[in-house]
Amino acid sequence: MDDEVCAVRPGTDVAGHARLLAGIHDAVLAGRAPRTAPRRLVERSWRRVAAQGVDPDRPPAPDPVGAAEVERRRTGCRLGEVLPELRGALTSVAEDAHHLMVVADADGVVLWREGARGVRHRADSLGFTEGATWSEPAIGSNAIGTALAEAAPVQMFAAEHFVRSHHSWACTAYPVHDPRTGELLGIVDVSGPAETVHPMTVALVGTSVRLAEAVLRHRHEARLEGLRQLSGHVLGGGPGLVVDDHGWVAAQSGVFGIDRVAAPRHGVPVAVRGIGACEPEPVPGGWLLRPSRRETLRLTLELDPPRAIVEGSARWTHPLGRRQTDLLRLIATAGPAGVSAAQLSETLYGDRTHVVTVRAELSRLRKLIGGLLLARPYRIAPGVEVVLMQPQGNPYADPVRRGWLP
């Protein structure tokens, strides 16, 4: 398997390899050239955490969030839906191999931790507990934090960890993504004593994650199917949509080609292209969206402060992050042909390796403005007027249809 993922290979002398890595770690931190270079993934991580000021001898003291915050995060993390599947695939294996199964959210906060009692006690001494943040800036190079930073699976062994107190551990972490949008949901990790490291752990964790993503997709489709069966009784003959709590469209009437709108909230209008502003009405399992009147929608992007303003029969404002603003500006200026996630990654980051990050950010953006932003490729929906504003408030160009700006 790719050495960018696996820390050891079948037949590796684990003890000898640990000594080699300790020598590499000591040399690099002392400013000397090591006999053997660290893996590229490890070297990138060490550079990041050193720049962030992590001390390999005195890492930041773990400062876990409280039980109430852990519970709040568990409720909001979709990985809780597939925890039984992850337990079935990994917990018994982890216990037998003297490992832990750990599930962290997209911020690197540990939400669930299960496995061998003795290893749990060892983890406690490092602060590797529920509620602890295990990102690179918080704790240095580690499988969970590095998997978050790299948006890729990571196995980290012994002295590949930046902090010396972690050198007796081996950890394998795999990102879990929302199968609908590509958005990062969190990390599944198997960790234990360094001497128990095994190259097949990467395949085991990866298979478990793919199973979890398949279950999430199946349950999403089942929920939409349940809403479809209901839609005939609530849609009637006029224009409207039936959507789930996240804005995914189960059924539509009088419009077509809309797969997602902004996540409905009680009392907050939802902009639907071809219809205009709709008032959300709760129905079992989702929402009914009906128009107040048919109209043209205008999307104004302001840069200072960054926000999107949607205007129809009503006017509402969505604050944006800087990265969301950059993405929406690039998509608006791409024209009707749109732009791919790879092209956006290359423009924003200088390469095409940040596609997952771009898709996750665009998923959050579509949750705000919904069907005004289309995917595959990303483009502004037909019939939506777009205005881009300079920081001082002057438009870049007159509003035009379909998001195209000269």
Short mmCIF file of C-alpha atoms in Angstrom, two decimals:
data_model
loop_
_atom_site.label_atom_id
_atom_site.label_comp_id
_atom_site.label_asym_id
_atom_site.label_seq_id
_atom_site.Cartn_x
_atom_site.Cartn_y
_atom_site.Cartn_z
CA MET A 1 0.00 0.00 0.00
CA ASP A 2 1.07 3.61 -0.63
CA ASP A 3 3.77 4.73 1.82
CA GLU A 4 1.86 7.98 2.10
CA VAL A 5 -0.67 5.99 4.14
CA CYS A 6 1.01 2.93 5.68
CA ALA A 7 3.72 3.39 8.30
CA VAL A 8 4.89 -0.24 8.15
CA ARG A 9 4.80 -3.01 5.57
CA PRO A 10 4.35 -6.76 5.98
CA GLY A 11 7.52 -8.30 7.41
CA THR A 12 8.84 -5.05 8.88
CA ASP A 13 11.03 -5.43 11.98
CA VAL A 14 8.82 -3.24 14.17
CA ALA A 15 11.36 -2.69 16.96
CA GLY A 16 14.15 -1.90 14.50
CA HIS A 17 11.94 0.46 12.53
CA ALA A 18 10.96 2.28 15.73
CA ARG A 19 14.67 2.83 16.53
CA LEU A 20 15.29 4.12 13.00
CA LEU A 21 12.39 6.58 13.30
CA ALA A 22 13.65 7.79 16.69
CA GLY A 23 17.00 8.59 15.08
CA ILE A 24 15.27 10.45 12.24
CA HIS A 25 13.16 12.42 14.72
CA ASP A 26 16.18 13.40 16.84
CA ALA A 27 18.22 14.44 13.80
CA VAL A 28 15.49 16.55 12.22
CA LEU A 29 14.66 18.37 15.45
CA ALA A 30 18.38 19.00 16.08
CA GLY A 31 18.72 20.52 12.60
CA ARG A 32 20.87 17.67 11.26
CA ALA A 33 20.32 15.72 8.07
CA PRO A 34 18.92 12.28 8.97
CA ARG A 35 20.35 9.09 7.47
CA THR A 36 16.92 8.38 6.01
CA ALA A 37 14.29 10.99 5.24
CA PRO A 38 10.91 10.72 6.98
CA ARG A 39 7.92 9.83 4.89
CA ARG A 40 6.69 12.79 2.84
CA LEU A 41 3.41 12.86 4.73
CA VAL A 42 5.25 12.92 8.06
CA GLU A 43 7.66 15.60 6.90
CA ARG A 44 4.78 17.83 5.80
CA SER A 45 3.09 17.35 9.16
CA TRP A 46 6.27 18.09 11.16
CA ARG A 47 6.76 21.31 9.20
CA ARG A 48 3.18 22.39 9.92
CA VAL A 49 3.26 21.69 13.65
CA ALA A 50 6.70 23.24 14.11
CA ALA A 51 5.43 26.40 12.41
CA GLN A 52 2.42 26.32 14.75
CA GLY A 53 4.74 26.34 17.76
CA VAL A 54 4.12 22.84 19.10
CA ASP A 55 6.91 21.82 21.51
CA PRO A 56 7.93 18.15 21.05
CA ASP A 57 8.99 17.94 24.70
CA ARG A 58 6.20 20.01 26.26
CA PRO A 59 3.04 19.82 24.19
CA PRO A 60 0.02 21.90 25.15
CA ALA A 61 -1.82 20.45 28.15
CA PRO A 62 -5.03 18.76 26.96
CA ASP A 63 -8.04 20.91 27.72
CA PRO A 64 -11.08 18.76 26.95
CA VAL A 65 -14.48 20.32 26.45
CA GLY A 66 -17.07 19.46 29.08
CA ALA A 67 -19.58 16.61 29.02
CA ALA A 68 -22.40 18.93 27.91
CA GLU A 69 -20.37 20.12 24.90
CA VAL A 70 -19.43 16.53 24.01
CA GLU A 71 -23.11 15.60 24.06
CA ARG A 72 -24.01 18.62 21.93
CA ARG A 73 -21.39 17.67 19.38
CA ARG A 74 -22.51 14.05 19.37
CA THR A 75 -26.06 15.15 18.62
CA GLY A 76 -24.89 17.28 15.69
CA CYS A 77 -22.42 14.74 14.27
CA ARG A 78 -23.88 12.38 11.67
CA LEU A 79 -21.31 9.73 12.61
CA GLY A 80 -23.53 8.95 15.59
CA GLU A 81 -25.97 7.43 13.07
CA VAL A 82 -23.43 4.77 12.07
CA LEU A 83 -21.80 4.18 15.45
CA PRO A 84 -23.36 0.67 15.72
CA GLU A 85 -21.83 -0.29 12.36
CA LEU A 86 -18.42 1.07 13.38
CA ARG A 87 -18.62 -0.74 16.71
CA GLY A 88 -19.54 -3.98 14.96
CA ALA A 89 -16.62 -3.69 12.56
CA LEU A 90 -13.90 -2.31 14.84
CA THR A 91 -14.54 -2.45 18.59
CA SER A 92 -14.14 -6.21 19.10
CA VAL A 93 -11.06 -6.21 16.87
CA ALA A 94 -9.61 -3.30 18.81
CA GLU A 95 -10.20 -5.03 22.13
CA ASP A 96 -8.59 -8.26 20.95
CA ALA A 97 -5.55 -6.37 19.61
CA HIS A 98 -5.27 -4.11 22.67
CA HIS A 99 -6.35 -1.07 20.70
CA LEU A 100 -8.93 1.69 20.96
CA MET A 101 -11.57 2.68 18.44
CA VAL A 102 -11.92 6.46 18.47
CA VAL A 103 -14.41 8.65 16.61
CA ALA A 104 -13.68 12.38 16.33
CA ASP A 105 -15.69 15.13 14.68
CA ALA A 106 -14.52 17.42 11.88
CA ASP A 107 -12.75 19.66 14.42
CA GLY A 108 -10.75 16.74 15.80
CA VAL A 109 -12.72 16.61 19.07
CA VAL A 110 -12.91 13.04 20.39
CA LEU A 111 -16.60 12.10 20.77
CA TRP A 112 -16.46 8.35 21.32
CA ARG A 113 -13.64 6.12 22.60
CA GLU A 114 -14.00 2.37 23.12
CA GLY A 115 -11.71 -0.63 23.44
CA ALA A 116 -9.26 -2.42 25.73
CA ARG A 117 -9.32 -1.17 29.32
CA GLY A 118 -5.55 -1.16 29.76
CA VAL A 119 -5.06 0.91 26.62
CA ARG A 120 -7.79 3.34 27.74
CA HIS A 121 -5.80 3.92 30.94
CA ARG A 122 -2.63 4.58 28.92
CA ALA A 123 -4.58 6.99 26.71
CA ASP A 124 -5.88 8.80 29.79
CA SER A 125 -2.30 9.66 30.78
CA LEU A 126 -1.87 11.50 27.46
CA GLY A 127 -5.20 13.29 27.67
CA PHE A 128 -6.48 11.15 24.79
CA THR A 129 -10.01 11.21 26.21
CA GLU A 130 -13.52 12.08 25.12
CA GLY A 131 -13.79 15.83 24.67
CA ALA A 132 -10.08 16.31 23.89
CA THR A 133 -9.12 18.09 20.66
CA TRP A 134 -6.66 15.94 18.74
CA SER A 135 -5.86 18.30 15.88
CA GLU A 136 -2.28 19.07 14.78
CA PRO A 137 -2.21 22.58 16.31
CA ALA A 138 -3.50 21.18 19.60
CA ILE A 139 -1.31 18.10 19.95
CA GLY A 140 1.21 17.87 17.09
CA SER A 141 1.53 15.23 14.39
CA ASN A 142 -0.88 12.37 15.04
CA ALA A 143 -3.11 10.21 12.89
CA ILE A 144 -6.37 12.04 13.66
CA GLY A 145 -5.00 15.57 13.30
CA THR A 146 -2.87 14.74 10.27
CA ALA A 147 -5.79 12.97 8.55
CA LEU A 148 -7.77 16.19 9.07
CA ALA A 149 -4.94 18.34 7.72
CA GLU A 150 -4.26 16.10 4.73
CA ALA A 151 -7.91 15.15 4.07
CA ALA A 152 -6.62 11.60 3.62
CA PRO A 153 -6.12 8.35 5.57
CA VAL A 154 -3.03 8.30 7.78
CA GLN A 155 -1.16 5.66 9.76
CA MET A 156 1.41 7.09 12.18
CA PHE A 157 3.89 4.92 14.05
CA ALA A 158 6.23 5.56 16.99
CA ALA A 159 8.57 8.54 16.46
CA GLU A 160 6.60 9.71 13.44
CA HIS A 161 4.53 11.45 16.11
CA PHE A 162 6.04 14.90 16.64
CA VAL A 163 5.60 14.87 20.44
CA ARG A 164 7.99 12.47 22.17
CA SER A 165 5.45 11.30 24.75
CA HIS A 166 3.43 9.79 21.87
CA HIS A 167 6.30 7.68 20.49
CA SER A 168 4.99 4.52 22.14
CA TRP A 169 1.79 4.64 20.05
CA ALA A 170 0.64 3.50 16.63
CA CYS A 171 -2.50 5.10 15.20
CA THR A 172 -4.53 4.66 12.01
CA ALA A 173 -7.11 7.29 11.06
CA TYR A 174 -9.53 7.54 8.15
CA PRO A 175 -11.72 10.53 7.20
CA VAL A 176 -15.46 9.92 6.82
CA HIS A 177 -17.34 12.02 4.27
CA ASP A 178 -20.97 12.72 3.66
CA PRO A 179 -21.72 10.52 0.61
CA ARG A 180 -24.15 13.15 -0.72
CA THR A 181 -21.84 16.15 -0.70
CA GLY A 182 -18.28 15.05 0.06
CA GLU A 183 -18.34 17.14 3.25
CA LEU A 184 -16.00 15.89 5.97
CA LEU A 185 -18.01 14.48 8.87
CA GLY A 186 -15.17 13.35 11.10
CA ILE A 187 -12.44 10.78 11.65
CA VAL A 188 -12.46 7.10 12.63
CA ASP A 189 -9.24 6.02 14.34
CA VAL A 190 -7.75 2.82 15.74
CA SER A 191 -4.90 3.44 18.19
CA GLY A 192 -2.77 1.28 20.45
CA PRO A 193 0.75 0.40 21.63
CA ALA A 194 3.41 0.84 18.94
CA GLU A 195 4.48 -2.81 19.10
CA THR A 196 1.00 -3.89 17.94
CA VAL A 197 1.15 -1.93 14.67
CA HIS A 198 -0.01 -3.84 11.59
CA PRO A 199 -0.19 -2.75 7.94
CA MET A 200 -3.61 -4.38 7.49
CA THR A 201 -5.14 -1.97 10.03
CA VAL A 202 -5.32 0.65 7.27
CA ALA A 203 -7.44 -1.67 5.11
CA LEU A 204 -9.62 -2.66 8.07
CA VAL A 205 -10.39 0.93 9.07
CA GLY A 206 -10.89 1.94 5.43
CA THR A 207 -13.39 -0.88 4.84
CA SER A 208 -15.31 0.10 7.98
CA VAL A 209 -15.48 3.72 6.85
CA ARG A 210 -16.75 2.76 3.39
CA LEU A 211 -19.43 0.65 5.08
CA ALA A 212 -20.44 3.60 7.25
CA GLU A 213 -20.66 5.93 4.24
CA ALA A 214 -22.80 3.36 2.38
CA VAL A 215 -25.18 3.15 5.35
CA LEU A 216 -25.45 6.95 5.49
CA ARG A 217 -26.30 7.04 1.77
CA HIS A 218 -28.91 4.30 2.11
CA ARG A 219 -30.62 5.99 5.05
CA HIS A 220 -30.67 9.32 3.24
CA GLU A 221 -32.34 7.72 0.23
CA ALA A 222 -34.82 5.91 2.48
CA ARG A 223 -35.81 9.17 4.19
CA LEU A 224 -36.32 10.89 0.82
CA GLU A 225 -38.40 7.95 -0.41
CA GLY A 226 -40.64 8.27 2.64
CA LEU A 227 -41.12 11.96 1.85
CA ARG A 228 -41.90 11.14 -1.79
CA GLN A 229 -44.74 8.87 -0.73
CA LEU A 230 -46.12 11.72 1.38
CA SER A 231 -45.67 14.37 -1.32
CA GLY A 232 -48.71 13.41 -3.37
CA HIS A 233 -50.97 14.33 -0.47
CA VAL A 234 -49.38 17.72 0.26
CA LEU A 235 -48.09 19.12 -3.05
CA GLY A 236 -51.35 19.20 -4.99
CA GLY A 237 -51.23 20.83 -8.41
CA GLY A 238 -49.44 24.11 -7.76
CA PRO A 239 -45.71 24.78 -7.75
CA GLY A 240 -43.85 23.64 -4.67
CA LEU A 241 -41.33 21.24 -3.18
CA VAL A 242 -41.10 18.70 -0.39
CA VAL A 243 -37.64 18.64 1.19
CA ASP A 244 -35.90 17.09 4.18
CA ASP A 245 -34.40 18.99 7.12
CA HIS A 246 -31.15 19.58 5.19
CA GLY A 247 -32.89 20.96 2.09
CA TRP A 248 -32.58 17.85 -0.09
CA VAL A 249 -35.52 17.68 -2.50
CA ALA A 250 -37.74 14.60 -2.34
CA ALA A 251 -40.43 15.83 -4.75
CA GLN A 252 -41.24 18.93 -6.78
CA SER A 253 -44.17 20.27 -8.74
CA GLY A 254 -44.20 23.12 -11.24
CA VAL A 255 -40.40 23.25 -11.30
CA PHE A 256 -37.72 20.74 -12.24
CA GLY A 257 -34.01 20.06 -11.92
CA ILE A 258 -33.68 21.22 -8.29
CA ASP A 259 -31.83 18.76 -6.07
CA ARG A 260 -31.24 20.93 -3.00
CA VAL A 261 -32.39 24.19 -1.45
CA ALA A 262 -31.27 26.02 1.67
CA ALA A 263 -31.95 24.11 4.89
CA PRO A 264 -35.44 25.19 5.99
CA ARG A 265 -36.03 26.95 9.31
CA HIS A 266 -39.35 27.97 10.76
CA GLY A 267 -40.24 31.53 9.83
CA VAL A 268 -37.27 32.03 7.48
CA PRO A 269 -38.01 32.27 3.72
CA VAL A 270 -36.25 29.86 1.37
CA ALA A 271 -35.22 31.06 -2.10
CA VAL A 272 -36.20 28.61 -4.86
CA ARG A 273 -35.27 29.39 -8.43
CA GLY A 274 -38.28 29.43 -10.75
CA ILE A 275 -40.59 30.09 -7.81
CA GLY A 276 -39.06 32.79 -5.63
CA ALA A 277 -39.41 33.11 -1.88
CA CYS A 278 -41.15 30.19 -0.19
CA GLU A 279 -42.44 29.89 3.35
CA PRO A 280 -41.44 26.55 4.94
CA GLU A 281 -44.30 24.51 6.38
CA PRO A 282 -43.41 21.47 8.51
CA VAL A 283 -44.67 18.07 7.32
CA PRO A 284 -43.82 14.65 8.81
CA GLY A 285 -40.12 14.07 8.17
CA GLY A 286 -39.46 17.34 6.35
CA TRP A 287 -40.87 20.56 4.96
CA LEU A 288 -43.33 21.76 2.31
CA LEU A 289 -42.18 24.84 0.38
CA ARG A 290 -44.85 26.86 -1.40
CA PRO A 291 -44.38 30.20 -3.20
CA SER A 292 -45.83 33.50 -2.17
CA ARG A 293 -45.61 34.61 -5.81
CA ARG A 294 -43.51 33.83 -8.89
CA GLU A 295 -40.56 36.23 -9.34
CA THR A 296 -36.96 36.78 -10.37
CA LEU A 297 -34.34 36.27 -7.69
CA ARG A 298 -31.29 38.47 -7.25
CA LEU A 299 -28.11 37.34 -5.50
CA THR A 300 -25.80 40.15 -4.36
CA LEU A 301 -22.31 39.24 -3.13
CA GLU A 302 -20.73 41.85 -0.87
CA LEU A 303 -17.07 41.55 0.09
CA ASP A 304 -16.75 43.82 3.13
CA PRO A 305 -18.26 42.44 5.27
CA PRO A 306 -18.55 39.18 3.31
CA ARG A 307 -22.21 38.28 2.89
CA ALA A 308 -24.76 37.13 0.34
CA ILE A 309 -28.03 39.03 -0.03
CA VAL A 310 -30.97 37.23 -1.64
CA GLU A 311 -33.83 39.42 -2.88
CA GLY A 312 -37.23 38.43 -4.16
CA SER A 313 -40.59 39.19 -2.60
CA ALA A 314 -38.55 39.17 0.61
CA ARG A 315 -34.94 40.12 1.33
CA TRP A 316 -32.61 38.15 3.58
CA THR A 317 -28.90 38.15 4.30
CA HIS A 318 -26.47 35.27 4.83
CA PRO A 319 -23.08 36.07 6.42
CA LEU A 320 -20.24 34.27 4.61
CA GLY A 321 -16.75 33.17 5.46
CA ARG A 322 -13.88 34.54 3.39
CA ARG A 323 -13.36 31.22 1.63
CA GLN A 324 -17.07 30.94 0.82
CA THR A 325 -16.97 34.45 -0.59
CA ASP A 326 -13.98 33.59 -2.80
CA LEU A 327 -15.71 30.45 -4.08
CA LEU A 328 -18.99 32.19 -4.84
CA ARG A 329 -17.19 35.01 -6.65
CA LEU A 330 -15.25 32.52 -8.81
CA ILE A 331 -18.39 30.56 -9.63
CA ALA A 332 -20.35 33.71 -10.49
CA THR A 333 -17.65 34.89 -12.90
CA ALA A 334 -17.26 31.44 -14.53
CA GLY A 335 -20.40 31.90 -16.61
CA PRO A 336 -23.10 29.39 -17.58
CA ALA A 337 -20.52 26.66 -18.28
CA GLY A 338 -19.58 26.64 -14.61
CA VAL A 339 -16.40 25.43 -12.96
CA SER A 340 -15.28 22.13 -11.42
CA ALA A 341 -14.09 21.50 -7.87
CA ALA A 342 -10.63 20.72 -9.26
CA GLN A 343 -10.47 24.06 -11.08
CA LEU A 344 -11.56 25.89 -7.93
CA SER A 345 -8.92 24.05 -5.92
CA GLU A 346 -6.23 25.04 -8.41
CA THR A 347 -7.30 28.70 -8.37
CA LEU A 348 -7.56 29.01 -4.59
CA TYR A 349 -4.73 26.74 -3.44
CA GLY A 350 -2.40 26.53 -6.44
CA ASP A 351 -2.99 22.79 -6.99
CA ARG A 352 -5.79 20.24 -7.38
CA THR A 353 -5.20 18.36 -4.11
CA HIS A 354 -7.82 20.29 -2.10
CA VAL A 355 -10.90 19.04 -3.97
CA VAL A 356 -12.44 17.50 -0.83
CA THR A 357 -11.99 20.77 1.06
CA VAL A 358 -13.60 22.75 -1.77
CA ARG A 359 -16.56 20.38 -2.00
CA ALA A 360 -17.12 20.54 1.76
CA GLU A 361 -17.11 24.34 1.73
CA LEU A 362 -19.50 24.41 -1.24
CA SER A 363 -21.80 21.96 0.54
CA ARG A 364 -22.02 24.40 3.44
CA LEU A 365 -22.61 27.23 0.97
CA ARG A 366 -25.44 25.34 -0.73
CA LYS A 367 -26.99 24.81 2.70
CA LEU A 368 -27.21 28.61 2.92
CA ILE A 369 -28.42 29.53 -0.58
CA GLY A 370 -29.61 26.13 -1.81
CA GLY A 371 -30.80 25.81 -5.39
CA LEU A 372 -29.37 29.17 -6.45
CA LEU A 373 -26.02 27.34 -6.70
CA LEU A 374 -25.95 24.26 -8.92
CA ALA A 375 -23.38 21.45 -8.87
CA ARG A 376 -21.56 19.24 -11.40
CA PRO A 377 -20.25 21.68 -12.55
CA TYR A 378 -20.68 24.46 -10.00
CA ARG A 379 -22.59 27.38 -11.50
CA ILE A 380 -25.24 29.97 -10.70
CA ALA A 381 -28.73 28.70 -11.58
CA PRO A 382 -30.41 30.05 -14.72
CA GLY A 383 -32.75 32.95 -14.07
CA VAL A 384 -30.85 34.26 -11.07
CA GLU A 385 -29.47 37.78 -11.33
CA VAL A 386 -26.04 38.25 -9.77
CA VAL A 387 -24.37 41.45 -8.56
CA LEU A 388 -20.80 41.48 -7.27
CA MET A 389 -19.99 44.45 -5.05
CA GLN A 390 -16.62 46.02 -4.37
CA PRO A 391 -15.74 46.69 -0.71
CA GLN A 392 -16.85 50.32 -1.01
CA GLY A 393 -20.20 49.22 -2.35
CA ASN A 394 -19.85 49.83 -6.09
CA PRO A 395 -20.90 46.98 -8.36
CA TYR A 396 -18.28 45.26 -10.50
CA ALA A 397 -20.78 45.14 -13.33
CA ASP A 398 -24.45 45.47 -14.06
CA PRO A 399 -26.52 42.51 -12.91
CA VAL A 400 -26.89 39.90 -15.61
CA ARG A 401 -28.74 36.66 -15.99
CA ARG A 402 -27.25 33.25 -15.19
CA GLY A 403 -24.32 34.62 -13.20
CA TRP A 404 -22.17 35.55 -16.23
CA LEU A 405 -20.04 38.67 -15.81
CA PRO A 406 -17.73 40.05 -18.52
#
